[in-house]
Short mmCIF file of C-alpha atoms and ligand atoms in Angstrom, two decimals:
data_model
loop_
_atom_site.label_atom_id
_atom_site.label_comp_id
_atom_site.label_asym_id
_atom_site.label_seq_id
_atom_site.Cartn_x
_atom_site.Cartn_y
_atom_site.Cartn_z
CA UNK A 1 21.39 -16.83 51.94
CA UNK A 2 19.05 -15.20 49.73
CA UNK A 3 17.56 -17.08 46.64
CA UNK A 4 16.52 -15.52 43.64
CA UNK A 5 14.39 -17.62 41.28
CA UNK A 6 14.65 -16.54 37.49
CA UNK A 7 12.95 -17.63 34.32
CA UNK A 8 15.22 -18.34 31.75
CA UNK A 9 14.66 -17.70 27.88
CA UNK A 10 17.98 -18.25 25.71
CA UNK A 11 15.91 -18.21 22.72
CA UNK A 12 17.50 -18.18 19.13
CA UNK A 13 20.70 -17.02 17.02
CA UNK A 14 23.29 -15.42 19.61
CA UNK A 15 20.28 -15.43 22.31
CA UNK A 16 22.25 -18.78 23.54
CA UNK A 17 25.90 -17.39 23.80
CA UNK A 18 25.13 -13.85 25.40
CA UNK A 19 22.77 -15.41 28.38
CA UNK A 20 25.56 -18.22 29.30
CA UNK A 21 27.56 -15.18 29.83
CA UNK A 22 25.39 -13.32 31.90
CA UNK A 23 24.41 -16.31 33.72
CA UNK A 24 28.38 -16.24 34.50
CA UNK A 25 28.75 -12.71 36.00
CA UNK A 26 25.07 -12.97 38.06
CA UNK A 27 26.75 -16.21 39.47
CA UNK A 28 29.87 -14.57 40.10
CA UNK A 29 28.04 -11.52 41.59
CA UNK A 30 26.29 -14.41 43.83
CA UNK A 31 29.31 -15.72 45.32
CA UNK A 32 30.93 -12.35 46.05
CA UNK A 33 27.09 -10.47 47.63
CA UNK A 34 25.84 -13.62 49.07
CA UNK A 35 22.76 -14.95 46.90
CA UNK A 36 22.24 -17.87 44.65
CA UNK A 37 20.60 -17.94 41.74
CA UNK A 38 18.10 -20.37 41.03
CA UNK A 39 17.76 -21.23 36.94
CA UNK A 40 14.22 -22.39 35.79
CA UNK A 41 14.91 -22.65 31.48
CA UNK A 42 11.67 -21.90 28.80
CA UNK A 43 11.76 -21.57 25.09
CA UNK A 44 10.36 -19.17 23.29
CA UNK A 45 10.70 -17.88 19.70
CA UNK A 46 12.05 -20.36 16.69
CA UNK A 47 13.25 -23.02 18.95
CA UNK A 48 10.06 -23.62 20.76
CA UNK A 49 8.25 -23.62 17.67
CA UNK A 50 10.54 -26.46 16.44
CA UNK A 51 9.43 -28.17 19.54
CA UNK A 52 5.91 -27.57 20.20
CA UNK A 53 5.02 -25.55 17.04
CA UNK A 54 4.56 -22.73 18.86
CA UNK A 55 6.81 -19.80 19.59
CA UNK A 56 5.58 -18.85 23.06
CA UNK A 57 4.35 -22.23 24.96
CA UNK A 58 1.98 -21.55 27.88
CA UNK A 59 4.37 -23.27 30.40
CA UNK A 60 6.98 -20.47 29.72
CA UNK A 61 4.35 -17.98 30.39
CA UNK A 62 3.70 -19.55 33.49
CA UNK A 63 7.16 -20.02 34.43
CA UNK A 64 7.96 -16.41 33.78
CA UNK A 65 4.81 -15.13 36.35
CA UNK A 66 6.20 -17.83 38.54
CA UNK A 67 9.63 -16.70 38.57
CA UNK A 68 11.27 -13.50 40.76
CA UNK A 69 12.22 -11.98 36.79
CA UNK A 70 12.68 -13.38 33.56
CA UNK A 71 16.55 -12.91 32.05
CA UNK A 72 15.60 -13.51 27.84
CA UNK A 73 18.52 -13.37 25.10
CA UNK A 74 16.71 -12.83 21.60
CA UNK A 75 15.04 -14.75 19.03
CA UNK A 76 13.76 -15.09 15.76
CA UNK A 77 16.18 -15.84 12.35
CA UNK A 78 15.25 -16.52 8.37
CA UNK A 79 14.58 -20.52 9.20
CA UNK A 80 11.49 -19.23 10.37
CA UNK A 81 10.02 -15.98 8.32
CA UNK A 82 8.19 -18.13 5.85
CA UNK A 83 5.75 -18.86 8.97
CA UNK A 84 2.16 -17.22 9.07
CA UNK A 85 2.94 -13.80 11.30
CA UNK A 86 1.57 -15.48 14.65
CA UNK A 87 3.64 -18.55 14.83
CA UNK A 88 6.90 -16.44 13.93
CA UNK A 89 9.47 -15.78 17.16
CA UNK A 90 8.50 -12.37 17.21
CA UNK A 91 4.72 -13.04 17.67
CA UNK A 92 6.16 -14.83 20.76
CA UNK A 93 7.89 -12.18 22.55
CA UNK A 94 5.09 -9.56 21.85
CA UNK A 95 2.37 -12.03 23.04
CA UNK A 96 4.98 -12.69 25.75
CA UNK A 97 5.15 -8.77 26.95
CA UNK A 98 1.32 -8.50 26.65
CA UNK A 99 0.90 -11.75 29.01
CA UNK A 100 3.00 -10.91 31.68
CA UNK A 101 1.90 -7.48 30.98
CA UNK A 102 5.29 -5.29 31.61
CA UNK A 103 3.91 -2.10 31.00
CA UNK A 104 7.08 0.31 31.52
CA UNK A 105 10.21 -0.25 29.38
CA UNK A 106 13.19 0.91 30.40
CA UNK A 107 16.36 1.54 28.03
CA UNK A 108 19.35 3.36 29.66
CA UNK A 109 21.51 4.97 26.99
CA UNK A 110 25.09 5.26 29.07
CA UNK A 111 28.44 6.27 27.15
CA UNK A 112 30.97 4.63 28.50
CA UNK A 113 34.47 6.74 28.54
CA UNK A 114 36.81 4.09 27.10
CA UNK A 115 34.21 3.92 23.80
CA UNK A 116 33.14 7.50 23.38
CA UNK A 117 34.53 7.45 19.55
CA UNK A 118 32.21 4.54 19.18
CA UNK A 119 29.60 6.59 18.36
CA UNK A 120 29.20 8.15 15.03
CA UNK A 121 28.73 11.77 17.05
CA UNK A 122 31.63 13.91 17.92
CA UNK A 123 32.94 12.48 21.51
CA UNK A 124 32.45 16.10 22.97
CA UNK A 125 28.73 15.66 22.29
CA UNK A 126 28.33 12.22 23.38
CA UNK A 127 30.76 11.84 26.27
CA UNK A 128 28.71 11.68 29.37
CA UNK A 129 25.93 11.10 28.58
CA UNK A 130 23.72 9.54 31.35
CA UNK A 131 19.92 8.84 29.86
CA UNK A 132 17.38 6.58 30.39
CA UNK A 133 14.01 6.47 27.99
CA UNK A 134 10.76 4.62 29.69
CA UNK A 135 8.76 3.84 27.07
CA UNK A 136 5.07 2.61 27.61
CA UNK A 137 5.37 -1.16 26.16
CA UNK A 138 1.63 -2.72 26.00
CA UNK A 139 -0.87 0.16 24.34
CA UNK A 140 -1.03 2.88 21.97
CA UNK A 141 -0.73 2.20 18.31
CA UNK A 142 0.34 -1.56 18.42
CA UNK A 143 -2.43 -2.43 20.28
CA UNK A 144 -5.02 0.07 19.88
CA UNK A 145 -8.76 -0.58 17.98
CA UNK A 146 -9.46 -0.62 15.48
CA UNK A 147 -7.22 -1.91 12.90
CA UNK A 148 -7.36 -3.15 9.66
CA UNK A 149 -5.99 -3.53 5.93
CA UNK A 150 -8.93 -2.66 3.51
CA UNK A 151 -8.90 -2.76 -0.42
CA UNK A 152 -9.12 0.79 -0.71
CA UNK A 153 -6.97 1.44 2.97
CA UNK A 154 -5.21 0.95 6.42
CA UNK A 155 -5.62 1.93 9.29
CA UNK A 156 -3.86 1.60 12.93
CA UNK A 157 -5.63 3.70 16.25
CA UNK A 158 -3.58 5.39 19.19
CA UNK A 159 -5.43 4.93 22.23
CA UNK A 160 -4.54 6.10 25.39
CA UNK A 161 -6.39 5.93 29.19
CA UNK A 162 -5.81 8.37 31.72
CA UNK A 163 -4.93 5.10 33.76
CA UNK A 164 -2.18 3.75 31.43
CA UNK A 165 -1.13 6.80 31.60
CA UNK A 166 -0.65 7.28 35.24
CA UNK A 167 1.09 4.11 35.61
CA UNK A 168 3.48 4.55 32.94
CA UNK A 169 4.34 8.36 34.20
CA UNK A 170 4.71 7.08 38.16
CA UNK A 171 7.63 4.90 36.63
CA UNK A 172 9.33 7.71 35.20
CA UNK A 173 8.96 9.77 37.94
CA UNK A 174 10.06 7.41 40.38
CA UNK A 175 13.12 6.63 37.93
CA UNK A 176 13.77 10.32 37.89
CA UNK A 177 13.27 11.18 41.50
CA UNK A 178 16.80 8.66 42.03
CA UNK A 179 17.95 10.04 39.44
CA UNK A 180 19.03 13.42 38.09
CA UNK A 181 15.72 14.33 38.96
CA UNK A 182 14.46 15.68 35.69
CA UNK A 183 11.90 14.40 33.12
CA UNK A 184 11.17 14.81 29.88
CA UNK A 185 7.98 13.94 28.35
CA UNK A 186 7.74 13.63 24.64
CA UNK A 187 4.02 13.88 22.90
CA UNK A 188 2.87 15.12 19.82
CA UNK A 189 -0.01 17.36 21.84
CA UNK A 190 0.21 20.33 18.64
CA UNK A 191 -1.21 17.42 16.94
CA UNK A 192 -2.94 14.46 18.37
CA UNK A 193 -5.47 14.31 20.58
CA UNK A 194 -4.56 11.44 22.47
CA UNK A 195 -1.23 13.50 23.05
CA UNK A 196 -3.16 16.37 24.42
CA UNK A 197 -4.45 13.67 27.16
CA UNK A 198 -0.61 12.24 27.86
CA UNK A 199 0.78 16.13 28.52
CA UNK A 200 -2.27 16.35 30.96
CA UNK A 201 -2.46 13.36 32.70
CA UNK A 202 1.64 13.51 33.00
CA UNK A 203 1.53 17.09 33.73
CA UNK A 204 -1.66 16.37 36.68
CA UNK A 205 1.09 13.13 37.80
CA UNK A 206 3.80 15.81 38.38
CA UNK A 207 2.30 17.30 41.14
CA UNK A 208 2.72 14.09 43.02
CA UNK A 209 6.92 14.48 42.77
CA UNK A 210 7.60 18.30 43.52
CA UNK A 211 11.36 17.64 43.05
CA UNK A 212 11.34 16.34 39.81
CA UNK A 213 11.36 18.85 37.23
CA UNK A 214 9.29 18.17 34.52
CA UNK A 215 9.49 19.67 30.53
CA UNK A 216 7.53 18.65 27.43
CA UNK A 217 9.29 18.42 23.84
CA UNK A 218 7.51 17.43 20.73
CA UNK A 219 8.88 13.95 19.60
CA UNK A 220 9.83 16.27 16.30
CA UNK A 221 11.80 18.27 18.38
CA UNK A 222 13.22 15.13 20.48
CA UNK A 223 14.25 13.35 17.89
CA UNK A 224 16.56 16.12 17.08
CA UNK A 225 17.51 17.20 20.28
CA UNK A 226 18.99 14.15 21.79
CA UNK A 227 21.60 14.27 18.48
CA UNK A 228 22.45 17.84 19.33
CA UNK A 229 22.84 17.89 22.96
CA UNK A 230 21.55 14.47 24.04
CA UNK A 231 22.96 15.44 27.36
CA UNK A 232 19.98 17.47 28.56
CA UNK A 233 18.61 14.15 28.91
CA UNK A 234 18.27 12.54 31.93
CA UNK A 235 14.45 10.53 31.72
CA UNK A 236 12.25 10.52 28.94
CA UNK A 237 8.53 9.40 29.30
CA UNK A 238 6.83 8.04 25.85
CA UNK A 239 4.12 6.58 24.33
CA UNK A 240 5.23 3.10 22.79
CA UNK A 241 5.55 4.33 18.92
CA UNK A 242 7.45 7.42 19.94
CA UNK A 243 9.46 5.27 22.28
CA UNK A 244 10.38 2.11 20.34
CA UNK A 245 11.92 4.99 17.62
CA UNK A 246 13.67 7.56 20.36
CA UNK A 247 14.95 4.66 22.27
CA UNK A 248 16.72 2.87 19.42
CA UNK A 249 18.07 6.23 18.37
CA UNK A 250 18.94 7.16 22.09
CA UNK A 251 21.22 3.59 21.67
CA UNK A 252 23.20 4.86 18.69
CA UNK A 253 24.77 7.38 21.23
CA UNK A 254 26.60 4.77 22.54
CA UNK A 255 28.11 2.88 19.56
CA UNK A 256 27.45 -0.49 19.49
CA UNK A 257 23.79 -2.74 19.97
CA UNK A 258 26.42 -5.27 21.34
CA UNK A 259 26.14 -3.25 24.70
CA UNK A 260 22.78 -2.12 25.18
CA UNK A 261 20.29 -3.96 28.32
CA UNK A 262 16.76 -3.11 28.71
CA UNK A 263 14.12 -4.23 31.34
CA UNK A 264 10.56 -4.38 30.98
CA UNK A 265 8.25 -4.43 34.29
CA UNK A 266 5.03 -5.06 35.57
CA UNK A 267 2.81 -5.08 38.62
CA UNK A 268 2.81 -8.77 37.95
CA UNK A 269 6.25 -9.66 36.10
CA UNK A 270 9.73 -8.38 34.60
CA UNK A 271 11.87 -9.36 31.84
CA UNK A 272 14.88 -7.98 31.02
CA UNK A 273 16.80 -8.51 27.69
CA UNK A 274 19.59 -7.09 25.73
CA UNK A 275 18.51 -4.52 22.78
CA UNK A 276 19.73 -6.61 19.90
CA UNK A 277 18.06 -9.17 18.19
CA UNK A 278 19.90 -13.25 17.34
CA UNK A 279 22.07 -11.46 15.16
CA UNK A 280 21.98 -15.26 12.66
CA UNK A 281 25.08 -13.54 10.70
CA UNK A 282 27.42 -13.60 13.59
CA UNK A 283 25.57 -16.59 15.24
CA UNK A 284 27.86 -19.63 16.19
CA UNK A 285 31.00 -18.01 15.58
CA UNK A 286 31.88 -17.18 19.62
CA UNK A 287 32.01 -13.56 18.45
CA UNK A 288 28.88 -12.10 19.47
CA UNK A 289 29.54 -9.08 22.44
CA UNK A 290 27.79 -10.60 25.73
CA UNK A 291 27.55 -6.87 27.43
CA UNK A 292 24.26 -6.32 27.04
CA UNK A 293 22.96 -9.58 28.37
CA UNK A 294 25.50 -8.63 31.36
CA UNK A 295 24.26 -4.98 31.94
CA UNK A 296 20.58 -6.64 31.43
CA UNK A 297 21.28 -9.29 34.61
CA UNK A 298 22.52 -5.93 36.51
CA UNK A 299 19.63 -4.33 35.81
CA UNK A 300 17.40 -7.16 36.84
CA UNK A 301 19.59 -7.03 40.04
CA UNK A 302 18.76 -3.30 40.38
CA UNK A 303 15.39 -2.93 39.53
CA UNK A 304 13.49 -6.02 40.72
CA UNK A 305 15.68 -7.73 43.10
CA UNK A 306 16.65 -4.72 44.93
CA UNK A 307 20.67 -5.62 44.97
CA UNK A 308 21.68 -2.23 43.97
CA UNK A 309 25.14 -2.81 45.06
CA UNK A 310 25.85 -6.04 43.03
CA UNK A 311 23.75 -4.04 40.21
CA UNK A 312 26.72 -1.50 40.63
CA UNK A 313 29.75 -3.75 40.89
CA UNK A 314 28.52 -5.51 37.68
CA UNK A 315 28.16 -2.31 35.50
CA UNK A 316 31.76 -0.99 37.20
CA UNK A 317 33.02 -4.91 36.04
CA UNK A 318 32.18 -3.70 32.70
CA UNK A 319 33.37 -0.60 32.78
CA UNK A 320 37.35 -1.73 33.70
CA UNK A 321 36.74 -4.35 31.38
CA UNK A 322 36.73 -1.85 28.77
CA UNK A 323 38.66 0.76 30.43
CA UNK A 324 41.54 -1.93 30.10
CA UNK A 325 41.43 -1.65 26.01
CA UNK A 326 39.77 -5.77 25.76
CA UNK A 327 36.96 -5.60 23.09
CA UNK A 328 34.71 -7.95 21.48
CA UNK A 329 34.75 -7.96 17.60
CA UNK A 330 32.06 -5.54 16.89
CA UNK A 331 33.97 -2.78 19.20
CA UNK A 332 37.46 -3.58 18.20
CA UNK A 333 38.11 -0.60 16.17
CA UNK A 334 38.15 1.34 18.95
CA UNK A 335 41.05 1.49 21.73
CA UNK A 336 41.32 -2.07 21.70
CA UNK A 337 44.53 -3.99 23.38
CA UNK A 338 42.97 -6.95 23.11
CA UNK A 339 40.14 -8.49 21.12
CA UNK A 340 38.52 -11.36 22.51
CA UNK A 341 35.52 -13.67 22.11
CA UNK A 342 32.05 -14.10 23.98
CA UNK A 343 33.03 -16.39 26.35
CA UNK A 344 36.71 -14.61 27.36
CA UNK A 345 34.58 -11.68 27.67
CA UNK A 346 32.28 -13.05 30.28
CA UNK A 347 35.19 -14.27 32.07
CA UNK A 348 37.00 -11.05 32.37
CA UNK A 349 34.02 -9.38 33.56
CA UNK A 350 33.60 -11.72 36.09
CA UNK A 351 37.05 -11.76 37.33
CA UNK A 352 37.21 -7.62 37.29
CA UNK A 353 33.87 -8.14 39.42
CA UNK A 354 36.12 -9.89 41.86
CA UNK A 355 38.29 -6.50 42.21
CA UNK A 356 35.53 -4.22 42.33
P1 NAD B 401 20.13 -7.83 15.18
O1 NAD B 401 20.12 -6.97 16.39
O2 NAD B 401 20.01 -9.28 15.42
O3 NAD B 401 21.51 -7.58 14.37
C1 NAD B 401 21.81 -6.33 13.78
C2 NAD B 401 23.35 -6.26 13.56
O4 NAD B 401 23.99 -6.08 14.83
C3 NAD B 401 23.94 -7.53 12.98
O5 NAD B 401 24.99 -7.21 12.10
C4 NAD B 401 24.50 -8.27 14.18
O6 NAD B 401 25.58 -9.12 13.90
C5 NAD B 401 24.89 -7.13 15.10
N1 NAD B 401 24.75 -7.50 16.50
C6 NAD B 401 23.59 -7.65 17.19
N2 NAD B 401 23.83 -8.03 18.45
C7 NAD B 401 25.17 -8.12 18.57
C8 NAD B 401 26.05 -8.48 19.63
N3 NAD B 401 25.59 -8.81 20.84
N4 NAD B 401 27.36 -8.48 19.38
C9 NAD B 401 27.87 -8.13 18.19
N5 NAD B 401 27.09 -7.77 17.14
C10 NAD B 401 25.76 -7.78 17.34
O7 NAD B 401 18.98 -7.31 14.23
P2 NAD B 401 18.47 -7.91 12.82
O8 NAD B 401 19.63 -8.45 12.05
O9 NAD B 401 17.62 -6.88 12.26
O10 NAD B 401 17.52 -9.12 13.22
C11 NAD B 401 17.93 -10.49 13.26
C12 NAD B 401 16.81 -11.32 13.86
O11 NAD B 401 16.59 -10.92 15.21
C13 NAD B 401 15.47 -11.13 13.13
O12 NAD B 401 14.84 -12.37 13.06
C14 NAD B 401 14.71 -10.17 14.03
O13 NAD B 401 13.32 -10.31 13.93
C15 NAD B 401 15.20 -10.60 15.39
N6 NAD B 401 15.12 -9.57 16.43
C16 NAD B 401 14.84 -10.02 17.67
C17 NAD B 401 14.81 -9.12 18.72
C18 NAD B 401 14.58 -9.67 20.10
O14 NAD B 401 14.71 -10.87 20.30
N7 NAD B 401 14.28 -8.83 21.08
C19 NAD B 401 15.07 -7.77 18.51
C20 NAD B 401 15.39 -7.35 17.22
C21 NAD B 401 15.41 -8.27 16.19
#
């Protein structure tokens, strides 16, 4: 039987409640496609700076190298924003990404049928849509030098190599090319010069995948587009500032944060983690909406462990889940028969996973 090792990082808030859950289905999924899962745990964020007064300890780096993936919930909370920036949770995760260096994140944006009037858009404009944004995670403007805060001014630099480039395209490409097999890129080239470079380098890239068809949109233009027909959409390249904003708009599509995975990956490492943050308002309560940690273990499944047809069952578990009318608290208002909490969630995804 095959073994998968994976890091574990439950982290803070609802971080906890959503990974016991997905811990549930991958187990479930294990049992029914013949693998175990193997469970190594690391803390990161506010709880392992209430332990070793640090929020990313180098044992979980080296656990998370170690591992086959990493499978993180969320952290950080108001206990510990009085902290100096680098010892806050978030310092973690971004030192975290940089270390195991996942250069390519991936965000699908997938409306599911029984929640198309989730979304604040008109369901005609929302319903199907099928998207996924690759955003490059570990340059540009949040890394880029210099940088600095000066009596008199500020300043941030977005710097781009034709190599991080490459790497970051070949992702999308090879998304698209099993996908619909079309990809957007999305630059500010009328602009920027280090835009001018992406369009080429992506456009040179191209070449290499003759069946993907390949269009450029100013982020401008993006932006708006994927509210008025987001369903020309099937991959979109970015830079990381363009991406962290598209992506998180890209997500509203769908309705909730509750429901949203997201991988990360590497040459070296992956990590995959629900969109949300530890939520501390709904923390503790049992309420919190476990999907995304769910969808995140199928996408580990998919993307790094190759199990693309337990990767399936567990986003089709999901989908009859909600198809059935059962809804966590933050979905309720729409079609719900039944509203239930984290943990009965989990469960009935596992069991529909059963009659997949
Ligand atoms: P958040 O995502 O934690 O919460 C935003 C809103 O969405 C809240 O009302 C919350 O209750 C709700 N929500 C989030 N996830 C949900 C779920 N699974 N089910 C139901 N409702 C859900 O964002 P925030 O409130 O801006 O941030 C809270 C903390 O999380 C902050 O400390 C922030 O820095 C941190 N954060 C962490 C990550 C991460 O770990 N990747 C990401 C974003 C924010």
């Amino acid at each position: 039987m095959k073994t998968y090792h994976i890091a574990l990082i439950k982290g803070d808030g609802i971080g906890p409640e959503v990974i016991t859950q997905a811990q549930k289905v991958l187990d479930k999924a294990g049992q029914i496609y013949g693998f175990e899962v193997v469970y190594d745990e690391f803390l990161m964020g506010g709880c392992a700076y209430d332990t070793h007064k640090t929020p990313l300890p180098e044992a979980t780096i080296r656990g998370c190298l170690q591992a086959d993936a990493t499978l993180f919930g969320a952290i950080g909370g108001a206990k510990w924003d009085h902290l100096p920036r680098e010892l806050r949770p978030e310092s973690g995760l971004l030192a975290l990404r940089k270390a195991l260096e996942v250069f390519a994140n991936i965000r699908p944006a997938i409306v599911f049928d029984a929640l198309k009037l989730a979304s604040t858009l008109k369901p005609e404009v929302v319903c199907g849509v099928d998207l996924v944004v690759i955003r490059e995670l570990v340059g540009g403007i949040y890394f880029g030098e210099p940088r600095g805060k000066e009596a008199d001014c500020a300043y941030n630099t977005m710097r781009y190599t034709p190599k991080e480039i490459e790497r970051i395209a070949k992702v999308g490409f090879e998304f698209a090319t099993k996908r619909r097999k079309k990809l957007c890129s999305i630059d500010k080239a009328n602009v920027l010069e280090v835009s001018e470079l992406w369009r080429e380098v992506v456009t040179q890239i191209s070449k290499q995948y003759p069946d993907v068809e390949l269009s450029h949109q100013y982020v401008d233009n993006a932006s708006m587009q994927l509210i008025k027909d987001p369903k020309q959409f099937d991959v979109i390249l970015t830079s990381n500032l363009f991406g962290d904003i598209l992506s998180d708009e890209a997500s509203m599509l769908t309705g909730s944060i509750g429901l949203l995975p997201s991988g990360s990956i590497g040459e070296r490492a992956a990590l995959y983690e629900p969109i949300h943050g530890s939520a501390p308002d709904i923390a503790g309560q049992g309420i919190a909406n476990p999907i995304a940690a769910i969808l995140s273990a199928a996408m580990m499944l998919q993307h790094t462990l190759h199990n693309t047809q337990a990767a399936q069952a567990i986003w089709q578990a999901v989908s009859r889940t909600l198809q059935k009318g059962y809804r966590t608290k933050d979905i309720s208002a729409f079609d719900a028969k039944e509203i239930c909490n984290t943990h009965q969630m989990g469960d009935l995804i596992a069991k529909h996973l059963e009659q997949v």
